[in-house]
């Protein structure tokens, strides 16, 4: 036996529990003590022995062939992203020593770019930390400010939850994107602390994390219910920043000429003239500065 984490077995078990007998083309005769498919059903449908499949789930065999995994993936009805993730879990890579938390630094050129953009824009770290933001982004959501973490806000901040019309869809997207971004690099201390805090504080996060969903964020509509301008539909565009390790520029924009675009413009114009603080700075000044 080995003391290495059994990520492959955890993933197979989690995904097996999400497939019903009806979805797999089986007749459910009742009397099931576990959700989803039984181990012997997965083995039968994948064309492998029950004993071998049991060894995979229990971590006794960690080097199955791609052909075996693809057969299991077919039974578990995994899409291309989940199949790629499954194959990555089975690759025999040497375990790297635990590293110190990575310092995520925003290039100066990106910081200078943010205030010139006409749309809400901010810089996002690998774990969805807000590293820099323009005033329009903070006007869209006060939580889009340096030092905040979007995962913590989406799951734990009622004000941020109320901002999203499809909160559960947003939550699912963030969790699947986090698992995709981290991959098998789960010894990262920042990842451990973030998942631990969310797992303790949010039952919904625990449920979604247990599903083992993986997905890249795509350019899809995001629905907001803003306290100042009401409901608006925008697109979330993520652009990789060259020369960095997983840091991205995120821009919210609406369809040209739409009422949503007018609402974003209204938020942007109000953000250009923020009220001064007692120390003489403004929200726009602090929002555009990267974290140190």
Short mmCIF file of C-alpha atoms in Angstrom, two decimals:
data_model
loop_
_atom_site.label_atom_id
_atom_site.label_comp_id
_atom_site.label_asym_id
_atom_site.label_seq_id
_atom_site.Cartn_x
_atom_site.Cartn_y
_atom_site.Cartn_z
CA UNK A 1 0.00 0.00 0.00
CA UNK A 2 1.05 3.64 -0.35
CA UNK A 3 0.39 6.78 1.64
CA UNK A 4 -0.10 8.83 -1.51
CA UNK A 5 -3.55 10.41 -1.86
CA UNK A 6 -5.92 8.18 -3.81
CA UNK A 7 -7.15 10.92 -6.19
CA UNK A 8 -8.06 8.50 -8.96
CA UNK A 9 -10.19 6.36 -6.64
CA UNK A 10 -11.89 9.42 -5.11
CA UNK A 11 -12.74 10.73 -8.56
CA UNK A 12 -14.13 7.41 -9.83
CA UNK A 13 -16.28 7.00 -6.74
CA UNK A 14 -17.62 10.56 -6.90
CA UNK A 15 -18.53 10.35 -10.57
CA UNK A 16 -20.02 6.87 -10.20
CA UNK A 17 -22.44 8.24 -7.61
CA UNK A 18 -23.72 10.83 -10.13
CA UNK A 19 -24.88 8.33 -12.77
CA UNK A 20 -28.28 6.72 -12.27
CA UNK A 21 -29.03 3.17 -13.45
CA UNK A 22 -31.56 4.60 -15.91
CA UNK A 23 -28.90 6.88 -17.43
CA UNK A 24 -26.62 3.87 -17.85
CA UNK A 25 -29.37 1.84 -19.54
CA UNK A 26 -29.98 -0.45 -16.58
CA UNK A 27 -33.22 -1.38 -14.86
CA UNK A 28 -33.34 -0.16 -11.27
CA UNK A 29 -34.95 -2.89 -9.18
CA UNK A 30 -34.69 -0.84 -6.00
CA UNK A 31 -33.06 -1.67 -2.70
CA UNK A 32 -29.97 0.44 -3.38
CA UNK A 33 -27.91 1.52 -0.39
CA UNK A 34 -25.70 3.90 -2.40
CA UNK A 35 -26.53 6.64 -4.90
CA UNK A 36 -25.68 6.10 -8.52
CA UNK A 37 -24.13 2.98 -9.98
CA UNK A 38 -22.70 0.08 -8.03
CA UNK A 39 -19.05 -0.85 -8.57
CA UNK A 40 -19.99 -4.14 -10.20
CA UNK A 41 -22.29 -2.30 -12.63
CA UNK A 42 -19.51 0.05 -13.71
CA UNK A 43 -17.17 -2.91 -14.18
CA UNK A 44 -19.70 -4.86 -16.23
CA UNK A 45 -20.55 -1.92 -18.49
CA UNK A 46 -16.87 -1.06 -18.96
CA UNK A 47 -15.93 -4.65 -19.81
CA UNK A 48 -13.48 -5.16 -16.94
CA UNK A 49 -13.52 -7.44 -13.90
CA UNK A 50 -15.14 -6.30 -10.68
CA UNK A 51 -11.93 -7.13 -8.80
CA UNK A 52 -9.88 -4.88 -11.07
CA UNK A 53 -12.29 -1.99 -10.81
CA UNK A 54 -12.31 -2.39 -7.03
CA UNK A 55 -8.50 -2.16 -7.01
CA UNK A 56 -8.72 1.10 -8.96
CA UNK A 57 -11.17 2.72 -6.54
CA UNK A 58 -9.22 1.56 -3.49
CA UNK A 59 -5.89 2.76 -4.86
CA UNK A 60 -4.32 -0.67 -5.17
CA UNK A 61 -3.73 -0.16 -8.89
CA UNK A 62 -2.74 3.35 -9.91
CA UNK A 63 -1.53 2.73 -13.45
CA UNK A 64 -4.49 1.60 -15.56
CA UNK A 65 -4.22 1.85 -19.31
CA UNK A 66 -5.80 4.71 -21.20
CA UNK A 67 -8.09 2.18 -22.90
CA UNK A 68 -9.45 1.00 -19.54
CA UNK A 69 -9.97 4.55 -18.31
CA UNK A 70 -11.72 5.57 -21.52
CA UNK A 71 -14.08 2.59 -21.16
CA UNK A 72 -14.87 3.63 -17.60
CA UNK A 73 -15.28 7.25 -18.73
CA UNK A 74 -17.87 6.14 -21.28
CA UNK A 75 -19.87 4.40 -18.55
CA UNK A 76 -19.61 7.43 -16.27
CA UNK A 77 -20.70 9.65 -19.18
CA UNK A 78 -17.74 12.01 -18.88
CA UNK A 79 -17.25 14.80 -21.40
CA UNK A 80 -13.87 15.59 -22.99
CA UNK A 81 -12.71 17.85 -20.14
CA UNK A 82 -13.53 15.26 -17.52
CA UNK A 83 -11.87 12.49 -19.55
CA UNK A 84 -8.69 14.56 -19.81
CA UNK A 85 -8.80 15.17 -16.06
CA UNK A 86 -9.33 11.44 -15.39
CA UNK A 87 -6.31 10.55 -17.52
CA UNK A 88 -4.18 13.14 -15.71
CA UNK A 89 -5.02 11.56 -12.35
CA UNK A 90 -3.69 8.21 -13.53
CA UNK A 91 -0.42 9.50 -14.99
CA UNK A 92 2.53 8.30 -12.93
CA UNK A 93 4.23 11.59 -12.06
CA UNK A 94 6.72 11.88 -9.20
CA UNK A 95 5.30 13.73 -6.22
CA UNK A 96 6.88 17.15 -5.81
CA UNK A 97 7.78 18.47 -2.37
CA UNK A 98 5.32 20.92 -0.87
CA UNK A 99 6.20 24.43 -2.00
CA UNK A 100 5.82 27.79 -0.39
CA UNK A 101 2.75 29.74 -1.52
CA UNK A 102 3.35 31.38 -4.87
CA UNK A 103 3.60 35.14 -4.89
CA UNK A 104 1.34 36.44 -7.62
CA UNK A 105 2.55 39.73 -9.02
CA UNK A 106 0.64 41.80 -11.58
CA UNK A 107 2.84 43.26 -14.32
CA UNK A 108 3.10 47.06 -14.11
CA UNK A 109 1.90 47.39 -17.69
CA UNK A 110 -1.33 45.59 -16.79
CA UNK A 111 -1.88 47.83 -13.78
CA UNK A 112 -1.47 50.86 -16.02
CA UNK A 113 -3.88 49.38 -18.57
CA UNK A 114 -6.79 48.82 -16.17
CA UNK A 115 -7.92 52.46 -15.70
CA UNK A 116 -7.92 53.04 -19.47
CA UNK A 117 -10.39 50.23 -20.20
CA UNK A 118 -14.00 51.33 -20.76
CA UNK A 119 -15.44 48.18 -19.18
CA UNK A 120 -15.28 46.65 -15.69
CA UNK A 121 -11.96 44.83 -15.58
CA UNK A 122 -9.81 43.21 -12.94
CA UNK A 123 -6.86 40.85 -12.56
CA UNK A 124 -7.59 37.40 -11.19
CA UNK A 125 -5.09 35.08 -9.53
CA UNK A 126 -4.92 31.33 -9.78
CA UNK A 127 -7.24 30.91 -6.80
CA UNK A 128 -9.63 33.71 -7.82
CA UNK A 129 -7.98 36.35 -5.66
CA UNK A 130 -8.54 39.90 -6.94
CA UNK A 131 -5.02 41.26 -7.51
CA UNK A 132 -5.96 44.55 -9.21
CA UNK A 133 -9.17 46.19 -10.45
CA UNK A 134 -10.43 49.34 -12.11
CA UNK A 135 -13.12 51.57 -10.64
CA UNK A 136 -15.77 50.26 -13.04
CA UNK A 137 -15.26 46.71 -11.74
CA UNK A 138 -15.67 47.84 -8.14
CA UNK A 139 -18.80 49.77 -9.16
CA UNK A 140 -20.21 46.55 -10.60
CA UNK A 141 -19.41 44.69 -7.37
CA UNK A 142 -17.75 46.25 -4.31
CA UNK A 143 -16.17 42.83 -3.71
CA UNK A 144 -14.12 43.19 -6.91
CA UNK A 145 -11.42 44.99 -4.97
CA UNK A 146 -7.80 44.20 -4.19
CA UNK A 147 -7.45 41.62 -1.44
CA UNK A 148 -10.83 39.96 -1.94
CA UNK A 149 -11.32 36.37 -3.02
CA UNK A 150 -14.19 35.63 -5.39
CA UNK A 151 -14.77 32.09 -4.14
CA UNK A 152 -15.09 33.23 -0.54
CA UNK A 153 -17.40 36.05 -1.56
CA UNK A 154 -19.63 33.92 -3.81
CA UNK A 155 -20.14 31.27 -1.14
CA UNK A 156 -20.00 33.27 2.07
CA UNK A 157 -21.05 36.88 1.38
CA UNK A 158 -24.84 37.40 1.17
CA UNK A 159 -24.42 40.67 -0.72
CA UNK A 160 -22.39 38.98 -3.45
CA UNK A 161 -24.83 36.08 -3.61
CA UNK A 162 -27.71 38.50 -4.08
CA UNK A 163 -25.89 40.16 -6.96
CA UNK A 164 -25.99 36.97 -9.07
CA UNK A 165 -29.37 36.04 -10.53
CA UNK A 166 -28.08 32.53 -11.23
CA UNK A 167 -26.09 32.14 -8.04
CA UNK A 168 -25.98 28.35 -8.10
CA UNK A 169 -24.77 28.31 -11.70
CA UNK A 170 -22.04 30.80 -10.79
CA UNK A 171 -21.06 28.71 -7.78
CA UNK A 172 -20.83 25.56 -9.90
CA UNK A 173 -18.67 27.38 -12.45
CA UNK A 174 -16.19 28.62 -9.84
CA UNK A 175 -15.80 25.23 -8.17
CA UNK A 176 -15.30 23.36 -11.45
CA UNK A 177 -12.83 26.01 -12.63
CA UNK A 178 -10.85 25.81 -9.38
CA UNK A 179 -10.45 22.05 -9.69
CA UNK A 180 -9.46 22.42 -13.35
CA UNK A 181 -6.90 25.12 -12.56
CA UNK A 182 -5.31 23.19 -9.72
CA UNK A 183 -5.29 19.79 -11.41
CA UNK A 184 -3.16 17.37 -9.40
CA UNK A 185 -1.15 20.14 -7.70
CA UNK A 186 -3.14 19.80 -4.49
CA UNK A 187 -0.16 20.16 -2.15
CA UNK A 188 -0.22 23.92 -2.70
CA UNK A 189 -0.77 25.52 0.72
CA UNK A 190 -3.05 28.26 -0.61
CA UNK A 191 -5.30 25.63 -2.19
CA UNK A 192 -5.44 23.59 1.01
CA UNK A 193 -6.38 26.60 3.13
CA UNK A 194 -8.99 27.89 0.68
CA UNK A 195 -10.76 24.56 0.19
CA UNK A 196 -10.60 23.88 3.92
CA UNK A 197 -12.19 27.21 4.85
CA UNK A 198 -14.95 26.86 2.27
CA UNK A 199 -15.65 23.23 3.19
CA UNK A 200 -16.16 24.16 6.84
CA UNK A 201 -18.24 27.28 6.21
CA UNK A 202 -20.38 26.35 3.18
CA UNK A 203 -22.46 23.16 2.85
CA UNK A 204 -23.11 24.00 -0.80
CA UNK A 205 -19.39 24.21 -1.51
CA UNK A 206 -18.89 20.80 0.13
CA UNK A 207 -21.59 19.29 -2.07
CA UNK A 208 -20.16 20.75 -5.27
CA UNK A 209 -16.56 19.88 -4.37
CA UNK A 210 -17.58 16.28 -3.74
CA UNK A 211 -18.87 16.04 -7.33
CA UNK A 212 -15.33 16.48 -8.73
CA UNK A 213 -16.59 18.58 -11.65
CA UNK A 214 -13.90 20.15 -13.84
CA UNK A 215 -14.38 22.83 -16.49
CA UNK A 216 -12.61 25.76 -18.06
CA UNK A 217 -14.38 29.09 -17.76
CA UNK A 218 -15.89 30.09 -21.07
CA UNK A 219 -17.29 33.30 -22.50
CA UNK A 220 -20.85 32.86 -21.29
CA UNK A 221 -23.51 35.35 -20.21
CA UNK A 222 -23.55 36.39 -16.55
CA UNK A 223 -26.77 37.74 -15.06
CA UNK A 224 -26.56 40.41 -12.39
CA UNK A 225 -29.21 42.10 -10.27
CA UNK A 226 -27.43 45.35 -9.43
CA UNK A 227 -28.83 47.55 -6.65
CA UNK A 228 -28.31 50.71 -8.73
CA UNK A 229 -29.07 49.79 -12.35
CA UNK A 230 -31.21 46.67 -11.93
CA UNK A 231 -30.86 43.49 -13.94
CA UNK A 232 -28.21 43.30 -16.64
CA UNK A 233 -26.70 40.60 -18.81
CA UNK A 234 -22.97 40.78 -19.51
CA UNK A 235 -20.23 38.58 -20.91
CA UNK A 236 -17.23 37.52 -18.82
CA UNK A 237 -14.05 37.44 -20.92
CA UNK A 238 -10.85 35.98 -19.44
CA UNK A 239 -7.49 36.74 -21.07
CA UNK A 240 -4.23 35.13 -20.01
CA UNK A 241 -1.54 37.64 -19.06
CA UNK A 242 1.74 36.72 -20.72
CA UNK A 243 4.74 36.20 -18.48
CA UNK A 244 2.67 35.11 -15.49
CA UNK A 245 1.74 31.73 -14.01
CA UNK A 246 -2.01 31.47 -14.32
CA UNK A 247 -2.92 35.15 -13.80
CA UNK A 248 -5.71 36.43 -16.05
CA UNK A 249 -7.34 39.71 -17.02
CA UNK A 250 -11.12 39.51 -16.64
CA UNK A 251 -13.37 41.92 -18.53
CA UNK A 252 -17.14 42.26 -18.28
CA UNK A 253 -18.80 43.65 -21.41
CA UNK A 254 -22.31 43.80 -22.84
CA UNK A 255 -23.67 43.54 -26.38
CA UNK A 256 -23.00 46.79 -28.24
CA UNK A 257 -25.97 49.13 -28.35
CA UNK A 258 -27.97 47.13 -25.81
CA UNK A 259 -29.68 48.39 -22.69
CA UNK A 260 -27.15 46.35 -20.73
CA UNK A 261 -24.31 48.26 -22.36
CA UNK A 262 -25.97 51.53 -21.33
CA UNK A 263 -26.23 50.30 -17.74
CA UNK A 264 -22.56 49.33 -17.69
CA UNK A 265 -21.66 52.73 -19.10
CA UNK A 266 -23.72 54.37 -16.37
CA UNK A 267 -21.88 52.41 -13.70
CA UNK A 268 -18.58 53.29 -15.34
CA UNK A 269 -19.35 57.01 -15.45
CA UNK A 270 -20.31 57.06 -11.78
CA UNK A 271 -17.09 55.24 -10.96
CA UNK A 272 -14.99 57.91 -12.69
CA UNK A 273 -15.89 60.50 -10.06
CA UNK A 274 -15.65 58.73 -6.72
CA UNK A 275 -15.98 60.64 -3.48
CA UNK A 276 -12.63 61.42 -1.83
CA UNK A 277 -11.66 59.66 1.37
CA UNK A 278 -10.40 61.46 4.48
CA UNK A 279 -6.79 60.71 3.51
CA UNK A 280 -7.29 62.32 0.10
CA UNK A 281 -7.33 59.06 -1.89
CA UNK A 282 -10.29 57.68 -3.82
CA UNK A 283 -11.73 54.24 -4.37
CA UNK A 284 -10.39 54.34 -7.93
CA UNK A 285 -6.87 55.00 -6.63
CA UNK A 286 -6.84 52.01 -4.30
CA UNK A 287 -8.69 49.63 -6.63
CA UNK A 288 -6.12 49.84 -9.39
CA UNK A 289 -3.12 49.05 -7.20
CA UNK A 290 -1.86 45.46 -7.22
CA UNK A 291 -1.48 43.48 -4.07
CA UNK A 292 1.91 43.38 -2.52
#
